[in-house]
Amino acid sequence: MTMKKAFLFSLVLLVTLTGCRTTEQGAVNGAYFGSALGSVIGSILGGSNGHNIGSVVGVVAGGATGAAIGHRNERSASRRGSTTLKYQPQEHTTVGNLAPQNNYAATLPTENHALVIAHRGEWKSQGSAQNSRASLQRAMALDIWGTEIDVWITQDNHVMVNHDASYSGITIENATYQECKRLQLANGEKMPELSDLLKLMKRDKGNTRLVLEVKSHKDVQRSAACAVAAVQAVKKAKLQERTVYISFSLEACVAIHKADPQAEVAYLNGDRSPMSLQKLGLTGIDYNIKALRQHPEWVEEAHNLGMNVNVWTVDNEQEWMEMDRLGVDFITTNEPARCELFLGGQK
Ligand code: MG
């Protein structure tokens, strides 16, 4: 009888845990059925003492196993585009000639949407910060196409991750690694080095790409030095396949191409045609929305040359729709989760 019970509880435990959709649900169900199973097995092996010990062991082991299974299920649901995520339309404002509508997504084509890149990572949620470890990890958890960061090189040739040239009174390109690594971000983290973020990417099992912006330093030699150091760090981490490069500095773009001729490199400054950039070995344009409105023909020109088109920084529905219809390949946004839901998934 007890053996039958043990078998029955094992079966119930297995079926229940497999169906758990969240970490919490898995932990609770795991602890409950684990306790029951443990007490039965404990009784078989050691009478009433065994019953009690088995119950305790079952709570701990079942709870941990359930939490792990629930977490895995939660994460894979998120990767598939979880049904628990619901798109909430934001307040509409009229932009250009586009009148406000209630449901833009319904008017979009059903496939070949632009892919989403999180601008400076997913930094708007609580506990995150621009260009932080948290922002990278949260962007990867969204399972979007890419997450962008900005990098500077220090005097002693460390590649630091930050948007502005200076932070808390320290100008990164004039400072040392020791000075920069002490700087505290808005979420309490210390300023990351590029290699810190590459390590986090290596641990992630998804395929979110790093969109690595080499900032324009005071002179072009330092921009180029930063570009080469960034490429070396990416190569060392063996993350070439998951990294694309962007820069306002044409010299940095060319330096990246020379350091890794296979790398995808896009120019940010909005003032050059795709053809002129391809002659330098670049593979894409990554332009402000105003530049693409001025030169919408550059989208087709880029595509005809086998180059891709990214647009920045687009944070509202009208402009997501406008750029998606224009045919851009990527949209860089401060609202990655909303944009992903709005565009309705992957290409
Ligand atoms: Mg940037």
Tab-separated table of C-alpha atoms and ligand atoms in Angstrom:
chain	number	residue	atom	x	y	z
A	1	MET	CA	0.000	0.000	0.000
A	2	THR	CA	2.730	2.462	0.982
A	3	MET	CA	4.700	1.665	-2.156
A	4	LYS	CA	1.589	2.364	-4.198
A	5	LYS	CA	1.146	5.648	-2.336
A	6	ALA	CA	4.747	6.605	-2.989
A	7	PHE	CA	4.308	5.870	-6.674
A	8	LEU	CA	1.061	7.834	-6.773
A	9	PHE	CA	2.561	10.886	-5.037
A	10	SER	CA	5.599	10.751	-7.350
A	11	LEU	CA	3.292	10.834	-10.333
A	12	VAL	CA	1.223	13.703	-8.921
A	13	LEU	CA	4.375	15.640	-8.049
A	14	LEU	CA	5.805	15.207	-11.524
A	15	VAL	CA	2.626	16.198	-13.336
A	16	THR	CA	1.950	19.141	-11.024
A	17	LEU	CA	5.441	20.598	-11.220
A	18	THR	CA	5.662	20.260	-14.989
A	19	GLY	CA	2.526	22.382	-15.246
A	20	CYS	CA	3.703	25.165	-12.918
A	21	ARG	CA	3.919	28.435	-14.822
A	22	THR	CA	5.728	30.589	-12.271
A	23	THR	CA	8.550	30.228	-9.746
A	24	GLU	CA	6.179	30.891	-6.859
A	25	GLN	CA	3.607	28.359	-8.036
A	26	GLY	CA	6.351	25.757	-8.492
A	27	ALA	CA	7.790	26.381	-5.019
A	28	VAL	CA	4.408	26.076	-3.267
A	29	ASN	CA	3.255	22.975	-5.149
A	30	GLY	CA	6.705	21.410	-4.896
A	31	ALA	CA	6.835	21.889	-1.126
A	32	TYR	CA	3.284	20.526	-0.627
A	33	PHE	CA	3.577	17.379	-2.696
A	34	GLY	CA	7.267	16.960	-1.794
A	35	SER	CA	6.290	16.815	1.880
A	36	ALA	CA	3.646	14.160	1.193
A	37	LEU	CA	5.993	12.080	-0.929
A	38	GLY	CA	8.876	12.453	1.544
A	39	SER	CA	6.755	11.348	4.481
A	40	VAL	CA	5.547	8.223	2.651
A	41	ILE	CA	9.062	7.255	1.573
A	42	GLY	CA	10.358	8.079	5.077
A	43	SER	CA	7.707	5.798	6.616
A	44	ILE	CA	8.764	2.934	4.366
A	45	LEU	CA	12.431	3.374	5.264
A	46	GLY	CA	12.289	4.358	8.937
A	47	GLY	CA	8.870	4.228	10.590
A	48	SER	CA	7.527	7.323	12.381
A	49	ASN	CA	10.921	9.033	12.665
A	50	GLY	CA	11.444	8.414	8.985
A	51	HIS	CA	8.015	9.858	8.315
A	52	ASN	CA	8.928	13.151	9.993
A	53	ILE	CA	12.397	13.417	8.524
A	54	GLY	CA	11.103	12.489	5.078
A	55	SER	CA	8.424	15.148	5.324
A	56	VAL	CA	10.980	17.895	6.078
A	57	VAL	CA	13.375	16.725	3.358
A	58	GLY	CA	10.442	16.553	0.942
A	59	VAL	CA	9.391	20.151	1.667
A	60	VAL	CA	12.884	21.468	0.978
A	61	ALA	CA	13.709	19.300	-2.027
A	62	GLY	CA	10.222	19.554	-3.560
A	63	GLY	CA	10.089	23.312	-3.027
A	64	ALA	CA	13.474	23.877	-4.646
A	65	THR	CA	12.733	21.571	-7.564
A	66	GLY	CA	9.317	23.146	-8.088
A	67	ALA	CA	10.757	26.656	-8.002
A	68	ALA	CA	13.375	25.699	-10.592
A	69	ILE	CA	10.811	24.114	-12.910
A	70	GLY	CA	8.391	27.037	-12.452
A	71	HIS	CA	11.170	29.512	-13.184
A	72	ARG	CA	12.168	27.653	-16.333
A	73	ASN	CA	8.559	27.523	-17.534
A	74	GLU	CA	8.069	31.216	-16.754
A	75	ARG	CA	11.188	32.115	-18.704
A	76	SER	CA	10.373	30.000	-21.723
A	77	ALA	CA	6.823	31.448	-21.778
A	78	SER	CA	8.371	34.893	-21.789
A	79	ARG	CA	10.630	33.908	-24.704
A	80	ARG	CA	7.665	32.669	-26.719
A	81	GLY	CA	5.833	35.938	-26.104
A	82	SER	CA	3.992	35.245	-22.912
A	83	THR	CA	0.263	35.471	-22.972
A	84	THR	CA	0.472	37.146	-19.574
A	85	LEU	CA	1.936	40.218	-21.293
A	86	LYS	CA	-0.836	42.473	-22.491
A	87	TYR	CA	-0.266	45.446	-24.705
A	88	GLN	CA	-1.575	48.650	-23.122
A	89	PRO	CA	-1.994	51.523	-25.588
A	90	GLN	CA	-0.339	54.708	-24.380
A	91	GLU	CA	-1.835	58.155	-24.640
A	92	HIS	CA	-1.755	59.273	-28.222
A	93	THR	CA	-0.340	62.464	-29.571
A	94	THR	CA	-0.520	63.545	-33.174
A	95	VAL	CA	2.795	63.386	-35.003
A	96	GLY	CA	3.197	64.588	-38.576
A	97	ASN	CA	0.215	63.689	-40.710
A	98	LEU	CA	-0.785	60.645	-38.718
A	99	ALA	CA	-4.065	61.063	-36.904
A	100	PRO	CA	-4.420	59.319	-33.538
A	101	GLN	CA	-5.948	55.861	-33.734
A	102	ASN	CA	-7.050	53.428	-31.112
A	103	ASN	CA	-5.213	50.360	-32.271
A	104	TYR	CA	-2.234	50.933	-34.506
A	105	ALA	CA	-1.049	47.372	-34.241
A	106	ALA	CA	-4.163	46.200	-36.066
A	107	THR	CA	-3.211	48.354	-39.052
A	108	LEU	CA	0.305	46.969	-39.340
A	109	PRO	CA	1.248	44.205	-41.730
A	110	THR	CA	1.272	40.831	-40.019
A	111	GLU	CA	4.865	39.909	-40.775
A	112	ASN	CA	8.301	41.335	-41.436
A	113	HIS	CA	8.062	43.890	-38.682
A	114	ALA	CA	11.079	45.845	-37.556
A	115	LEU	CA	13.090	44.229	-34.762
A	116	VAL	CA	13.482	45.939	-31.406
A	117	ILE	CA	16.656	47.267	-29.789
A	118	ALA	CA	16.600	48.530	-26.195
A	119	HIS	CA	18.298	51.944	-26.026
A	120	ARG	CA	20.889	51.809	-23.200
A	121	GLY	CA	19.304	48.517	-22.118
A	122	GLU	CA	15.948	48.064	-20.395
A	123	TRP	CA	16.520	50.825	-17.867
A	124	LYS	CA	13.063	52.208	-17.034
A	125	SER	CA	11.901	49.470	-14.691
A	126	GLN	CA	12.488	49.790	-10.969
A	127	GLY	CA	15.974	48.771	-9.890
A	128	SER	CA	17.488	49.260	-13.310
A	129	ALA	CA	19.640	52.099	-14.679
A	130	GLN	CA	20.951	53.115	-18.080
A	131	ASN	CA	23.949	51.090	-19.257
A	132	SER	CA	23.893	48.929	-16.118
A	133	ARG	CA	24.227	45.192	-15.640
A	134	ALA	CA	20.537	45.110	-14.683
A	135	SER	CA	19.523	46.912	-17.877
A	136	LEU	CA	21.389	44.368	-20.000
A	137	GLN	CA	19.947	41.402	-18.128
A	138	ARG	CA	16.399	42.774	-18.293
A	139	ALA	CA	16.707	43.408	-22.014
A	140	MET	CA	17.923	39.836	-22.506
A	141	ALA	CA	15.025	38.552	-20.391
A	142	LEU	CA	12.630	40.310	-22.785
A	143	ASP	CA	14.184	38.198	-25.545
A	144	ILE	CA	14.228	41.139	-27.917
A	145	TRP	CA	16.605	41.363	-30.865
A	146	GLY	CA	19.194	43.672	-29.340
A	147	THR	CA	20.281	45.834	-26.445
A	148	GLU	CA	22.427	48.911	-26.875
A	149	ILE	CA	25.287	50.195	-24.709
A	150	ASP	CA	27.773	53.095	-24.966
A	151	VAL	CA	31.486	52.720	-24.328
A	152	TRP	CA	34.494	54.948	-23.591
A	153	ILE	CA	38.155	54.095	-23.165
A	154	THR	CA	40.085	55.187	-20.068
A	155	GLN	CA	43.651	56.533	-19.980
A	156	ASP	CA	44.854	53.054	-19.051
A	157	ASN	CA	42.855	51.442	-21.882
A	158	HIS	CA	39.899	49.915	-20.065
A	159	VAL	CA	36.598	50.043	-21.939
A	160	MET	CA	33.924	51.454	-19.610
A	161	VAL	CA	30.173	51.482	-20.182
A	162	ASN	CA	28.439	54.863	-19.831
A	163	HIS	CA	26.520	57.264	-22.033
A	164	ASP	CA	27.943	60.672	-21.171
A	165	ALA	CA	31.603	61.610	-21.414
A	166	SER	CA	31.594	62.441	-17.687
A	167	TYR	CA	29.886	60.870	-14.697
A	168	SER	CA	29.857	62.322	-11.173
A	169	GLY	CA	32.596	64.773	-12.125
A	170	ILE	CA	34.877	62.116	-13.648
A	171	THR	CA	35.585	62.366	-17.383
A	172	ILE	CA	36.078	58.750	-18.361
A	173	GLU	CA	38.586	59.206	-21.184
A	174	ASN	CA	40.803	61.298	-18.858
A	175	ALA	CA	40.460	58.934	-15.913
A	176	THR	CA	41.833	55.543	-14.885
A	177	TYR	CA	39.964	52.280	-14.471
A	178	GLN	CA	40.385	52.529	-10.687
A	179	GLU	CA	38.646	55.924	-10.688
A	180	CYS	CA	35.795	54.787	-12.958
A	181	LYS	CA	34.984	51.453	-11.360
A	182	ARG	CA	34.119	53.196	-8.070
A	183	LEU	CA	31.386	55.307	-9.679
A	184	GLN	CA	27.912	54.375	-8.548
A	185	LEU	CA	24.985	54.205	-10.973
A	186	ALA	CA	21.423	55.290	-10.160
A	187	ASN	CA	20.470	51.732	-9.145
A	188	GLY	CA	23.415	51.306	-6.775
A	189	GLU	CA	25.570	49.248	-9.145
A	190	LYS	CA	29.140	50.291	-9.853
A	191	MET	CA	29.944	51.433	-13.388
A	192	PRO	CA	30.539	48.297	-15.478
A	193	GLU	CA	33.493	47.585	-17.697
A	194	LEU	CA	32.592	46.153	-21.125
A	195	SER	CA	34.032	42.786	-20.093
A	196	ASP	CA	31.595	42.648	-17.130
A	197	LEU	CA	28.628	42.859	-19.495
A	198	LEU	CA	30.154	40.383	-21.942
A	199	LYS	CA	30.403	37.867	-19.090
A	200	LEU	CA	26.673	38.306	-18.390
A	201	MET	CA	25.914	37.768	-22.061
A	202	LYS	CA	27.974	34.591	-22.121
A	203	ARG	CA	25.873	33.220	-19.257
A	204	ASP	CA	22.600	34.042	-21.026
A	205	LYS	CA	21.198	31.223	-23.119
A	206	GLY	CA	19.172	33.512	-25.375
A	207	ASN	CA	20.244	35.251	-28.533
A	208	THR	CA	19.773	38.952	-27.766
A	209	ARG	CA	22.555	40.881	-29.532
A	210	LEU	CA	24.754	43.566	-28.074
A	211	VAL	CA	24.562	46.815	-30.056
A	212	LEU	CA	27.829	48.383	-29.011
A	213	GLU	CA	28.208	52.139	-29.537
A	214	VAL	CA	31.753	53.451	-29.542
A	215	LYS	CA	31.479	57.054	-28.380
A	216	SER	CA	33.243	59.948	-30.085
A	217	HIS	CA	36.256	60.804	-27.929
A	218	LYS	CA	38.144	64.099	-27.907
A	219	ASP	CA	40.354	62.967	-30.719
A	220	VAL	CA	39.826	60.403	-33.439
A	221	GLN	CA	42.824	58.317	-32.311
A	222	ARG	CA	41.182	57.628	-28.956
A	223	SER	CA	37.849	56.843	-30.660
A	224	ALA	CA	39.689	54.356	-32.870
A	225	ALA	CA	41.588	52.961	-29.873
A	226	CYS	CA	38.293	52.452	-28.048
A	227	ALA	CA	36.860	50.733	-31.127
A	228	VAL	CA	39.781	48.301	-31.407
A	229	ALA	CA	39.758	47.565	-27.667
A	230	ALA	CA	36.017	46.867	-27.797
A	231	VAL	CA	36.437	44.481	-30.746
A	232	GLN	CA	39.254	42.681	-28.900
A	233	ALA	CA	37.082	42.274	-25.785
A	234	VAL	CA	34.225	40.870	-27.879
A	235	LYS	CA	36.566	38.468	-29.664
A	236	LYS	CA	38.070	37.359	-26.347
A	237	ALA	CA	34.564	36.597	-25.087
A	238	LYS	CA	33.792	34.825	-28.392
A	239	LEU	CA	30.672	36.921	-28.814
A	240	GLN	CA	31.274	38.176	-32.371
A	241	GLU	CA	28.074	36.506	-33.579
A	242	ARG	CA	26.012	38.359	-30.985
A	243	THR	CA	27.584	41.801	-31.360
A	244	VAL	CA	27.038	44.645	-33.827
A	245	TYR	CA	28.829	47.986	-33.662
A	246	ILE	CA	27.632	51.554	-34.129
A	247	SER	CA	29.312	54.958	-33.878
A	248	PHE	CA	28.933	58.624	-34.751
A	249	SER	CA	32.661	58.557	-35.436
A	250	LEU	CA	33.406	57.445	-38.981
A	251	GLU	CA	36.999	56.774	-37.914
A	252	ALA	CA	35.770	54.437	-35.189
A	253	CYS	CA	33.500	52.637	-37.687
A	254	VAL	CA	36.410	52.108	-40.069
A	255	ALA	CA	38.677	50.979	-37.200
A	256	ILE	CA	36.061	48.375	-36.199
A	257	HIS	CA	35.844	47.101	-39.771
A	258	LYS	CA	39.636	46.799	-39.967
A	259	ALA	CA	39.844	45.036	-36.591
A	260	ASP	CA	37.092	42.585	-37.567
A	261	PRO	CA	36.190	42.593	-41.281
A	262	GLN	CA	33.263	40.227	-40.560
A	263	ALA	CA	31.684	42.595	-38.035
A	264	GLU	CA	28.439	44.426	-38.703
A	265	VAL	CA	29.084	48.154	-38.389
A	266	ALA	CA	26.572	50.977	-38.768
A	267	TYR	CA	27.166	54.721	-38.853
A	268	LEU	CA	25.020	56.978	-36.663
A	269	ASN	CA	25.502	60.524	-37.829
A	270	GLY	CA	22.760	60.681	-40.467
A	271	ASP	CA	24.748	62.613	-43.060
A	272	ARG	CA	25.992	59.973	-45.461
A	273	SER	CA	24.334	57.814	-48.077
A	274	PRO	CA	24.419	54.036	-47.669
A	275	MET	CA	26.541	53.688	-50.819
A	276	SER	CA	29.262	56.015	-49.530
A	277	LEU	CA	29.414	53.978	-46.311
A	278	GLN	CA	29.516	50.621	-48.027
A	279	LYS	CA	32.645	51.749	-49.862
A	280	LEU	CA	34.281	52.042	-46.431
A	281	GLY	CA	33.239	48.518	-45.450
A	282	LEU	CA	30.235	49.474	-43.305
A	283	THR	CA	27.141	47.276	-43.272
A	284	GLY	CA	24.338	49.577	-42.162
A	285	ILE	CA	22.940	52.990	-41.350
A	286	ASP	CA	21.608	53.767	-37.888
A	287	TYR	CA	19.994	57.179	-38.213
A	288	ASN	CA	17.836	59.537	-36.238
A	289	ILE	CA	14.191	59.481	-37.314
A	290	LYS	CA	14.536	63.041	-38.699
A	291	ALA	CA	17.358	61.962	-41.035
A	292	LEU	CA	15.261	59.084	-42.378
A	293	ARG	CA	12.288	61.405	-42.909
A	294	GLN	CA	14.584	63.684	-44.916
A	295	HIS	CA	16.010	60.762	-46.876
A	296	PRO	CA	13.434	57.978	-46.951
A	297	GLU	CA	15.057	56.754	-50.184
A	298	TRP	CA	18.099	55.663	-48.142
A	299	VAL	CA	16.076	52.730	-46.759
A	300	GLU	CA	15.645	51.185	-50.196
A	301	GLU	CA	19.151	52.158	-51.242
A	302	ALA	CA	20.573	50.399	-48.184
A	303	HIS	CA	18.502	47.282	-48.809
A	304	ASN	CA	19.485	47.150	-52.464
A	305	LEU	CA	23.112	47.196	-51.332
A	306	GLY	CA	22.502	44.426	-48.801
A	307	MET	CA	22.854	46.850	-45.887
A	308	ASN	CA	20.422	47.240	-43.014
A	309	VAL	CA	18.645	50.228	-41.497
A	310	ASN	CA	18.193	51.090	-37.834
A	311	VAL	CA	16.338	54.154	-36.532
A	312	TRP	CA	16.738	55.947	-33.170
A	313	THR	CA	15.284	56.811	-30.712
A	314	VAL	CA	11.628	56.088	-31.292
A	315	ASP	CA	9.380	55.878	-28.251
A	316	ASN	CA	5.777	56.263	-29.369
A	317	GLU	CA	3.263	54.258	-31.337
A	318	GLN	CA	2.784	56.621	-34.262
A	319	GLU	CA	6.479	56.700	-34.996
A	320	TRP	CA	6.914	52.951	-34.478
A	321	MET	CA	4.216	52.480	-37.097
A	322	GLU	CA	5.663	55.143	-39.382
A	323	MET	CA	9.155	53.620	-39.297
A	324	ASP	CA	7.885	50.053	-39.574
A	325	ARG	CA	5.956	51.030	-42.682
A	326	LEU	CA	8.993	52.814	-44.087
A	327	GLY	CA	10.706	49.433	-43.960
A	328	VAL	CA	13.457	49.903	-41.376
A	329	ASP	CA	14.987	46.695	-40.075
A	330	PHE	CA	15.480	47.813	-36.472
A	331	ILE	CA	13.874	50.305	-34.114
A	332	THR	CA	15.934	51.554	-31.177
A	333	THR	CA	13.679	52.592	-28.306
A	334	ASN	CA	13.573	53.453	-24.623
A	335	GLU	CA	10.349	51.409	-24.454
A	336	PRO	CA	11.515	47.978	-25.626
A	337	ALA	CA	8.787	45.885	-23.996
A	338	ARG	CA	5.985	48.091	-25.324
A	339	CYS	CA	7.533	48.325	-28.770
A	340	GLU	CA	7.959	44.553	-28.963
A	341	LEU	CA	4.332	44.009	-28.043
A	342	PHE	CA	3.169	46.745	-30.392
A	343	LEU	CA	4.993	45.347	-33.381
A	344	GLY	CA	3.649	41.945	-32.593
A	345	GLY	CA	6.766	39.835	-32.269
A	346	GLN	CA	9.687	38.806	-34.347
A	347	LYS	CA	10.490	39.065	-38.002
B	1	MG	MG	24.089	55.166	-27.621
